[in-house]
């Protein structure tokens, strides 16, 4: 028969197992290091973007040379030294978690400490070049690379296997990057693991929270975009809110589908072949297009887009219907170029732009609410991770009074997106896993998709 637990017996069992406590200490120490590394990544990337903005402010036309040169340099460094660092890194972590990815060498082609440092430097260099990318997605691969390194110090019976460490690391990256520990936990369940194993879930959550606390210790307990003033929401907000959710769902689904087709090379069109044959020149050409788009937008499409979101939420942004399509194209082109960088921050800015435009044409007094709903909706549509998306936005704008509105917009947009595109990260992870586990036979040329994966390991 089952008996009630004895407190003193349990306490004695816990305290007598010194190895278990040492393993816990190692995991939490690595989690703290992962959080600090993401904090350093944040500071470096913000400094790089500030330098670019200073350059653009003084010599705007120089960007027509500077951006293509930086894009080509980042693409060359990525292919030459850090092949697994391209894109956001979330598909790499998901692929590393796949049961089909077996063996240390195969996993380290996707996630490793070396790739973490490469990711930080290359993504920051991309922001120095004004590319439309974010650091939040890359932080997942950065933190996962740190956490997987701890496995070599753990006892084989510690209960924290490589799967658990990668889940903890990836979620810790989200928590530290967004200063949002709750979003990190939900991300671990929704996007990485789909579940948390009961015997080590407490340690995983502790590692995620500890990594998030590293960000709080440096930046303070402030939300990413400040605190928005939520207007009174009644039935009059239903129609514009639904328009925002539907528009973001359609645009986000199209964005996801476009990325899958572009990055896997399944279309095998002329541009895909050009990208495979001349990747550095292709990246330089993409950089030139991004520079032209940035100049046409008055500089608003350069970088992650976080400043544009802050201006919209503060009511200081000019209403331009060109921002959304131009930022959409600039972000897609950046991902297609093969440089390391994520889509989280650019997706938030695109969604904010949709909400801002709908508010301008319908209900200006609802602008802050519609912008926040647009952010959650487009991110949910692009990633098809609605729970993570609305919690990220809620924690970024201190939008707890808007929980139901953010949740509804994210759910509706994700539903619309699923009618247009397959899940982005799952599809790219499956593509990476296939290219790792099923290389072409000796003497046979790889397919266009496999060639792209082997040469660039690209993901958004």
Coordinates of C-alpha atoms in Angstrom, one line a residue:
X1 CA 0.0 0.0 0.0
X2 CA 1.0 3.6 -0.6
X3 CA 1.9 5.5 2.5
X4 CA 2.1 9.1 3.2
X5 CA 5.6 10.6 2.7
X6 CA 7.7 11.1 5.8
X7 CA 9.2 14.6 5.9
X8 CA 12.3 13.7 7.9
X9 CA 13.0 10.6 5.8
X10 CA 12.7 12.7 2.6
X11 CA 14.9 15.4 4.0
X12 CA 17.5 12.9 5.0
X13 CA 17.4 11.3 1.5
X14 CA 17.8 14.7 -0.2
X15 CA 20.7 15.8 2.0
X16 CA 22.6 12.5 1.8
X17 CA 22.8 12.6 -2.0
X18 CA 25.7 15.0 -2.5
X19 CA 26.1 14.0 -6.2
X20 CA 22.5 15.0 -6.9
X21 CA 23.1 18.5 -5.4
X22 CA 26.3 18.9 -7.3
X23 CA 24.5 18.1 -10.6
X24 CA 21.8 20.6 -9.7
X25 CA 24.4 23.2 -8.9
X26 CA 26.1 22.6 -12.3
X27 CA 22.9 23.0 -14.2
X28 CA 21.9 26.2 -12.4
X29 CA 25.4 27.6 -12.8
X30 CA 25.3 27.0 -16.6
X31 CA 21.8 28.5 -16.7
X32 CA 23.2 31.7 -15.0
X33 CA 26.1 31.7 -17.6
X34 CA 23.6 31.3 -20.4
X35 CA 21.5 34.2 -19.1
X36 CA 24.6 36.4 -18.8
X37 CA 25.7 35.5 -22.3
X38 CA 22.3 36.5 -23.7
X39 CA 22.6 39.8 -21.7
X40 CA 26.0 40.4 -23.3
X41 CA 24.5 39.5 -26.7
X42 CA 21.8 42.1 -26.1
X43 CA 24.3 44.8 -25.2
X44 CA 26.5 44.0 -28.2
X45 CA 23.6 43.9 -30.6
X46 CA 22.2 47.2 -29.4
X47 CA 25.6 48.9 -29.6
X48 CA 26.0 47.6 -33.2
X49 CA 22.6 48.9 -34.2
X50 CA 23.3 52.3 -32.6
X51 CA 26.5 52.6 -34.6
X52 CA 24.7 51.7 -37.8
X53 CA 22.0 54.4 -37.0
X54 CA 24.7 56.9 -36.4
X55 CA 26.3 56.0 -39.8
X56 CA 23.0 56.2 -41.6
X57 CA 22.1 59.5 -40.0
X58 CA 25.4 61.1 -41.2
X59 CA 25.9 59.3 -44.5
X60 CA 22.6 57.7 -45.7
X61 CA 23.7 56.9 -49.2
X62 CA 26.8 55.1 -47.9
X63 CA 24.4 52.3 -46.9
X64 CA 24.2 51.3 -50.5
X65 CA 27.8 50.1 -50.1
X66 CA 28.0 49.4 -46.4
X67 CA 25.0 47.0 -46.2
X68 CA 25.9 44.8 -49.2
X69 CA 29.5 44.6 -47.9
X70 CA 28.4 43.6 -44.4
X71 CA 25.9 41.1 -45.7
X72 CA 28.5 39.4 -47.9
X73 CA 31.0 39.4 -45.1
X74 CA 28.6 37.8 -42.6
X75 CA 27.5 35.2 -45.2
X76 CA 31.1 34.3 -45.9
X77 CA 32.1 34.0 -42.3
X78 CA 29.0 31.9 -41.6
X79 CA 29.7 29.5 -44.4
X80 CA 33.5 29.4 -43.7
X81 CA 33.6 29.0 -39.9
X82 CA 30.0 28.7 -38.4
X83 CA 27.9 26.7 -40.9
X84 CA 25.3 25.8 -38.2
X85 CA 24.8 29.4 -37.0
X86 CA 22.7 30.7 -40.0
X87 CA 19.2 31.9 -39.4
X88 CA 17.5 32.2 -36.0
X89 CA 18.6 28.9 -34.5
X90 CA 15.3 27.8 -33.3
X91 CA 14.9 25.1 -36.0
X92 CA 18.4 23.9 -35.1
X93 CA 17.4 23.4 -31.5
X94 CA 14.2 21.7 -32.5
X95 CA 16.2 19.5 -34.9
X96 CA 18.7 18.7 -32.2
X97 CA 15.8 17.5 -30.0
X98 CA 14.5 15.2 -32.7
X99 CA 14.9 11.5 -32.0
X100 CA 16.3 11.2 -35.6
X101 CA 19.3 13.3 -34.6
X102 CA 21.6 10.8 -32.9
X103 CA 25.2 11.1 -32.1
X104 CA 27.3 13.9 -30.6
X105 CA 28.8 15.0 -33.9
X106 CA 25.4 15.4 -35.6
X107 CA 24.0 17.3 -32.6
X108 CA 27.0 19.6 -32.4
X109 CA 26.5 20.6 -36.1
X110 CA 23.3 22.2 -34.8
X111 CA 24.0 23.3 -31.3
X112 CA 27.3 23.8 -29.5
X113 CA 29.2 26.3 -27.4
X114 CA 31.3 27.3 -30.4
X115 CA 28.2 28.0 -32.5
X116 CA 26.8 30.1 -29.6
X117 CA 29.7 32.5 -29.7
X118 CA 29.7 32.5 -33.5
X119 CA 26.0 33.4 -33.4
X120 CA 26.5 36.3 -31.1
X121 CA 29.2 37.8 -33.2
X122 CA 27.7 37.3 -36.6
X123 CA 24.2 38.4 -35.6
X124 CA 25.6 41.5 -34.1
X125 CA 27.6 42.2 -37.2
X126 CA 24.4 41.8 -39.2
X127 CA 22.8 44.5 -37.1
X128 CA 25.9 46.6 -37.6
X129 CA 25.0 46.3 -41.3
X130 CA 21.4 47.4 -40.7
X131 CA 19.8 44.1 -41.7
X132 CA 16.2 43.4 -40.6
X133 CA 16.8 40.7 -38.0
X134 CA 16.3 40.1 -34.3
X135 CA 18.5 38.7 -31.5
X136 CA 15.7 37.0 -29.6
X137 CA 15.4 33.9 -31.8
X138 CA 19.2 33.5 -31.9
X139 CA 19.3 33.7 -28.1
X140 CA 17.6 30.3 -28.1
X141 CA 20.5 28.6 -29.9
X142 CA 23.0 30.6 -27.9
X143 CA 21.6 29.5 -24.5
X144 CA 21.0 25.9 -25.7
X145 CA 24.6 25.7 -26.8
X146 CA 25.7 26.7 -23.3
X147 CA 23.4 24.3 -21.5
X148 CA 24.3 21.3 -23.7
X149 CA 28.0 21.9 -22.7
X150 CA 27.1 21.2 -19.1
X151 CA 26.2 17.6 -20.0
X152 CA 29.9 16.5 -19.8
X153 CA 30.0 17.4 -16.1
X154 CA 26.8 15.7 -15.0
X155 CA 26.6 12.2 -13.6
X156 CA 25.0 9.7 -16.0
X157 CA 22.2 9.1 -13.4
X158 CA 21.5 12.8 -12.9
X159 CA 18.2 12.7 -14.6
X160 CA 19.1 15.7 -16.8
X161 CA 19.7 14.1 -20.2
X162 CA 20.7 16.1 -23.3
X163 CA 17.0 16.5 -24.3
X164 CA 16.2 18.2 -21.0
X165 CA 19.3 20.4 -21.2
X166 CA 18.4 21.6 -24.7
X167 CA 14.8 22.4 -23.7
X168 CA 16.0 24.3 -20.6
X169 CA 18.6 26.2 -22.6
X170 CA 16.3 27.1 -25.5
X171 CA 13.6 28.3 -23.1
X172 CA 16.2 30.2 -21.0
X173 CA 17.2 32.1 -24.1
X174 CA 13.7 33.3 -24.6
X175 CA 13.3 34.2 -20.9
X176 CA 16.6 36.2 -20.9
X177 CA 16.1 37.8 -24.3
X178 CA 12.6 39.2 -23.6
X179 CA 13.0 39.5 -19.8
X180 CA 9.9 37.2 -19.7
X181 CA 10.4 34.0 -17.7
X182 CA 6.8 32.9 -18.1
X183 CA 7.2 33.1 -21.9
X184 CA 10.3 30.9 -21.6
X185 CA 8.4 28.2 -19.7
X186 CA 5.5 28.2 -22.2
X187 CA 7.9 28.3 -25.1
X188 CA 9.6 25.1 -23.7
X189 CA 6.3 23.3 -23.6
X190 CA 4.7 24.7 -26.9
X191 CA 7.6 24.8 -29.3
X192 CA 10.5 22.7 -28.0
X193 CA 9.4 19.8 -25.9
X194 CA 5.6 19.7 -26.1
X195 CA 5.9 18.4 -22.5
X196 CA 8.0 18.7 -19.4
X197 CA 9.1 15.5 -17.8
X198 CA 7.9 15.4 -14.2
X199 CA 11.1 14.1 -12.6
X200 CA 13.2 17.2 -13.8
X201 CA 10.6 19.8 -14.6
X202 CA 11.4 21.7 -11.4
X203 CA 15.0 22.0 -12.2
X204 CA 14.2 23.0 -15.8
X205 CA 11.9 25.8 -14.7
X206 CA 14.5 26.9 -12.1
X207 CA 17.1 27.1 -14.8
X208 CA 14.8 29.2 -17.0
X209 CA 13.9 31.6 -14.2
X210 CA 17.5 31.9 -13.2
X211 CA 18.5 32.8 -16.7
X212 CA 15.7 35.4 -16.8
X213 CA 16.9 36.9 -13.6
X214 CA 20.3 37.6 -15.1
X215 CA 18.5 40.0 -17.5
X216 CA 16.6 41.6 -14.6
X217 CA 19.8 42.0 -12.6
X218 CA 21.3 44.1 -15.5
X219 CA 18.4 45.9 -17.1
X220 CA 16.1 46.1 -14.1
X221 CA 12.6 44.8 -13.7
X222 CA 11.2 46.8 -16.6
X223 CA 9.1 45.6 -19.5
X224 CA 10.7 45.5 -23.0
X225 CA 8.4 48.2 -24.5
X226 CA 7.4 50.0 -21.3
X227 CA 3.9 50.0 -19.9
X228 CA 1.1 50.8 -22.4
X229 CA -2.0 52.7 -21.4
X230 CA -4.8 50.3 -22.2
X231 CA -8.0 52.1 -23.2
X232 CA -11.4 50.9 -22.2
X233 CA -12.3 48.0 -24.4
X234 CA -15.9 47.4 -25.3
X235 CA -17.9 45.9 -28.2
X236 CA -16.7 48.8 -30.4
X237 CA -13.2 47.3 -30.4
X238 CA -14.4 43.9 -31.7
X239 CA -14.5 44.9 -35.5
X240 CA -11.1 46.6 -35.7
X241 CA -9.5 43.9 -33.4
X242 CA -10.9 41.2 -35.7
X243 CA -9.6 43.0 -38.8
X244 CA -6.1 43.2 -37.2
X245 CA -6.1 39.5 -36.3
X246 CA -7.3 38.4 -39.7
X247 CA -4.8 40.6 -41.6
X248 CA -1.9 39.5 -39.4
X249 CA -3.0 35.9 -39.8
X250 CA -3.0 36.1 -43.6
X251 CA 0.3 38.1 -43.7
X252 CA 2.0 35.9 -41.2
X253 CA 0.9 32.7 -43.0
X254 CA 2.2 34.1 -46.2
X255 CA 5.4 35.1 -44.5
X256 CA 5.9 31.6 -43.1
X257 CA 5.2 29.9 -46.4
X258 CA 7.6 32.2 -48.2
X259 CA 10.4 31.5 -45.8
X260 CA 9.9 27.7 -46.0
X261 CA 9.9 27.8 -49.8
X262 CA 12.9 30.1 -49.9
X263 CA 15.1 28.5 -47.3
X264 CA 14.6 24.9 -48.2
X265 CA 15.1 25.5 -51.9
X266 CA 12.2 23.2 -52.8
X267 CA 11.1 25.4 -55.6
X268 CA 14.5 25.0 -57.4
X269 CA 13.9 28.2 -59.4
X270 CA 16.5 30.4 -60.9
X271 CA 17.0 32.4 -57.7
X272 CA 17.5 29.2 -55.7
X273 CA 20.1 28.0 -58.1
X274 CA 21.8 31.3 -58.1
X275 CA 21.9 31.3 -54.3
X276 CA 23.5 27.8 -54.3
X277 CA 26.1 28.6 -57.0
X278 CA 27.1 32.0 -55.8
X279 CA 26.0 32.4 -52.2
X280 CA 28.3 35.3 -51.3
X281 CA 27.4 37.4 -54.4
X282 CA 23.7 36.5 -53.8
X283 CA 24.0 37.8 -50.2
X284 CA 25.6 41.0 -51.5
X285 CA 22.8 41.5 -53.9
X286 CA 20.2 40.9 -51.2
X287 CA 22.1 43.5 -49.0
X288 CA 21.8 46.0 -51.8
X289 CA 18.0 45.4 -52.1
X290 CA 17.7 45.8 -48.3
X291 CA 19.6 49.1 -48.5
X292 CA 17.3 50.4 -51.2
X293 CA 14.2 49.4 -49.2
X294 CA 15.6 51.1 -46.1
X295 CA 16.3 54.4 -47.9
X296 CA 12.8 54.3 -49.4
X297 CA 11.3 53.8 -46.0
X298 CA 13.3 56.7 -44.5
X299 CA 15.3 54.2 -42.4
X300 CA 12.4 52.6 -40.6
X301 CA 13.0 49.1 -41.9
X302 CA 16.6 49.0 -40.8
X303 CA 17.4 46.8 -37.8
X304 CA 15.1 44.8 -35.6
X305 CA 12.2 47.3 -35.7
X306 CA 12.0 47.7 -31.9
X307 CA 12.4 51.5 -32.1
X308 CA 9.6 51.7 -34.6
X309 CA 7.3 49.8 -32.2
X310 CA 8.2 52.0 -29.3
X311 CA 7.3 55.1 -31.4
X312 CA 4.0 53.6 -32.4
X313 CA 3.1 52.7 -28.8
X314 CA 4.0 56.3 -27.8
X315 CA 1.9 57.8 -30.5
X316 CA 5.0 59.4 -32.1
X317 CA 5.2 57.4 -35.3
X318 CA 4.1 58.7 -38.7
X319 CA 1.3 56.7 -40.3
X320 CA 2.8 55.2 -43.4
X321 CA 1.0 52.3 -45.2
X322 CA 4.4 51.4 -46.8
X323 CA 6.0 50.4 -43.5
X324 CA 4.3 46.9 -43.3
X325 CA 5.0 45.7 -46.8
X326 CA 8.6 47.1 -46.9
X327 CA 9.5 45.7 -43.5
X328 CA 7.9 42.4 -44.5
X329 CA 10.1 42.2 -47.6
X330 CA 13.2 43.4 -45.9
X331 CA 12.8 40.7 -43.2
X332 CA 12.2 37.9 -45.7
X333 CA 15.2 39.0 -47.8
X334 CA 17.4 39.1 -44.7
X335 CA 16.5 35.6 -43.8
X336 CA 17.0 34.4 -47.4
X337 CA 20.5 35.9 -47.5
X338 CA 21.7 33.2 -45.1
X339 CA 23.0 35.4 -42.3
X340 CA 22.4 34.6 -38.6
X341 CA 19.4 36.4 -37.3
X342 CA 15.9 35.9 -36.1
X343 CA 12.4 37.0 -37.0
X344 CA 10.8 37.6 -33.6
X345 CA 11.5 41.3 -33.3
X346 CA 10.9 42.1 -37.0
X347 CA 7.6 40.1 -36.7
X348 CA 6.5 42.2 -33.8
X349 CA 7.2 45.4 -35.7
X350 CA 5.2 44.2 -38.7
X351 CA 2.3 43.3 -36.5
X352 CA 2.5 46.6 -34.7
X353 CA 2.5 48.3 -38.1
X354 CA -0.7 46.5 -39.1
X355 CA -2.4 47.5 -35.8
X356 CA -1.2 51.1 -36.2
X357 CA -2.7 51.3 -39.6
X358 CA -6.0 49.8 -38.7
X359 CA -6.2 52.2 -35.7
X360 CA -5.4 55.2 -38.0
X361 CA -8.3 54.3 -40.3
X362 CA -10.8 53.2 -37.7
X363 CA -10.3 54.0 -34.0
X364 CA -7.3 56.1 -33.1
X365 CA -8.2 56.0 -29.5
X366 CA -7.7 52.2 -29.6
X367 CA -4.2 52.5 -31.1
X368 CA -2.2 51.1 -28.2
X369 CA -4.5 48.1 -27.8
X370 CA -4.6 47.4 -31.6
X371 CA -0.8 47.7 -31.9
X372 CA -0.3 45.2 -29.1
X373 CA -2.9 42.8 -30.6
X374 CA -1.2 43.1 -34.0
X375 CA 2.2 42.2 -32.4
X376 CA 0.7 39.1 -30.8
X377 CA -1.2 38.1 -33.9
X378 CA 1.6 38.4 -36.5
X379 CA 4.1 36.6 -34.2
X380 CA 1.6 33.9 -33.6
X381 CA 0.8 33.6 -37.4
X382 CA 4.5 33.5 -38.4
X383 CA 5.5 30.9 -35.7
X384 CA 2.2 29.2 -35.2
X385 CA 2.9 29.3 -31.5
X386 CA 0.0 31.3 -30.2
X387 CA 0.5 30.7 -26.4
X388 CA 4.1 31.8 -26.5
X389 CA 3.3 34.8 -28.7
X390 CA 0.6 36.3 -26.6
X391 CA 2.5 35.8 -23.4
X392 CA 5.6 37.4 -24.8
X393 CA 3.7 40.5 -25.9
X394 CA 1.8 40.6 -22.6
X395 CA 5.1 40.6 -20.6
X396 CA 6.7 43.0 -23.0
X397 CA 4.1 45.7 -22.7
X398 CA 2.7 44.9 -19.2
X399 CA -0.6 44.1 -20.9
X400 CA -2.3 42.0 -18.2
X401 CA -5.5 43.9 -18.6
X402 CA -5.5 42.8 -22.3
X403 CA -4.9 39.1 -21.6
X404 CA -8.1 37.9 -23.3
X405 CA -7.7 40.3 -26.2
X406 CA -4.1 39.2 -26.9
X407 CA -5.0 35.6 -26.5
X408 CA -8.0 35.8 -28.9
X409 CA -6.0 37.7 -31.6
X410 CA -3.1 35.2 -31.4
X411 CA -5.4 32.2 -31.6
X412 CA -7.4 33.7 -34.6
X413 CA -4.2 34.7 -36.4
X414 CA -2.6 31.3 -35.8
X415 CA -5.8 29.5 -37.1
X416 CA -5.7 31.6 -40.3
X417 CA -2.0 31.0 -40.8
X418 CA -2.5 27.2 -40.5
X419 CA -4.7 27.4 -43.6
X420 CA -1.9 29.0 -45.6
X421 CA 1.3 27.5 -44.4
X422 CA 2.9 24.6 -42.5
X423 CA 4.4 25.4 -39.1
X424 CA 7.6 27.3 -39.8
X425 CA 10.1 26.0 -37.2
X426 CA 8.8 22.4 -37.4
X427 CA 9.1 22.3 -41.2
X428 CA 12.6 23.8 -41.2
X429 CA 13.7 21.5 -38.4
X430 CA 12.4 18.5 -40.3
X431 CA 14.4 19.7 -43.4
X432 CA 17.6 20.1 -41.3
X433 CA 17.1 16.7 -39.7
X434 CA 16.6 15.0 -43.1
X435 CA 19.6 16.6 -44.6
X436 CA 21.7 15.4 -41.6
X437 CA 20.4 11.9 -41.5
X438 CA 20.0 11.2 -45.2
X439 CA 23.1 12.5 -47.1
X440 CA 23.2 11.7 -50.8
X441 CA 25.1 8.6 -51.8
X442 CA 28.8 8.9 -52.7
X443 CA 29.3 10.2 -56.2
X444 CA 25.7 11.6 -56.4
X445 CA 25.0 15.3 -56.5
X446 CA 22.8 16.5 -53.6
X447 CA 19.4 17.8 -54.3
X448 CA 18.8 21.6 -54.2
X449 CA 17.3 21.4 -50.7
X450 CA 20.0 19.2 -49.3
X451 CA 22.7 21.3 -50.9
X452 CA 21.3 24.4 -49.3
X453 CA 21.2 22.7 -45.9
X454 CA 24.7 21.4 -46.1
X455 CA 26.2 24.6 -47.4
X456 CA 24.4 27.1 -45.3
X457 CA 22.2 25.3 -42.7
X458 CA 19.8 28.3 -43.1
X459 CA 16.8 28.9 -41.0
X460 CA 14.8 32.1 -40.1

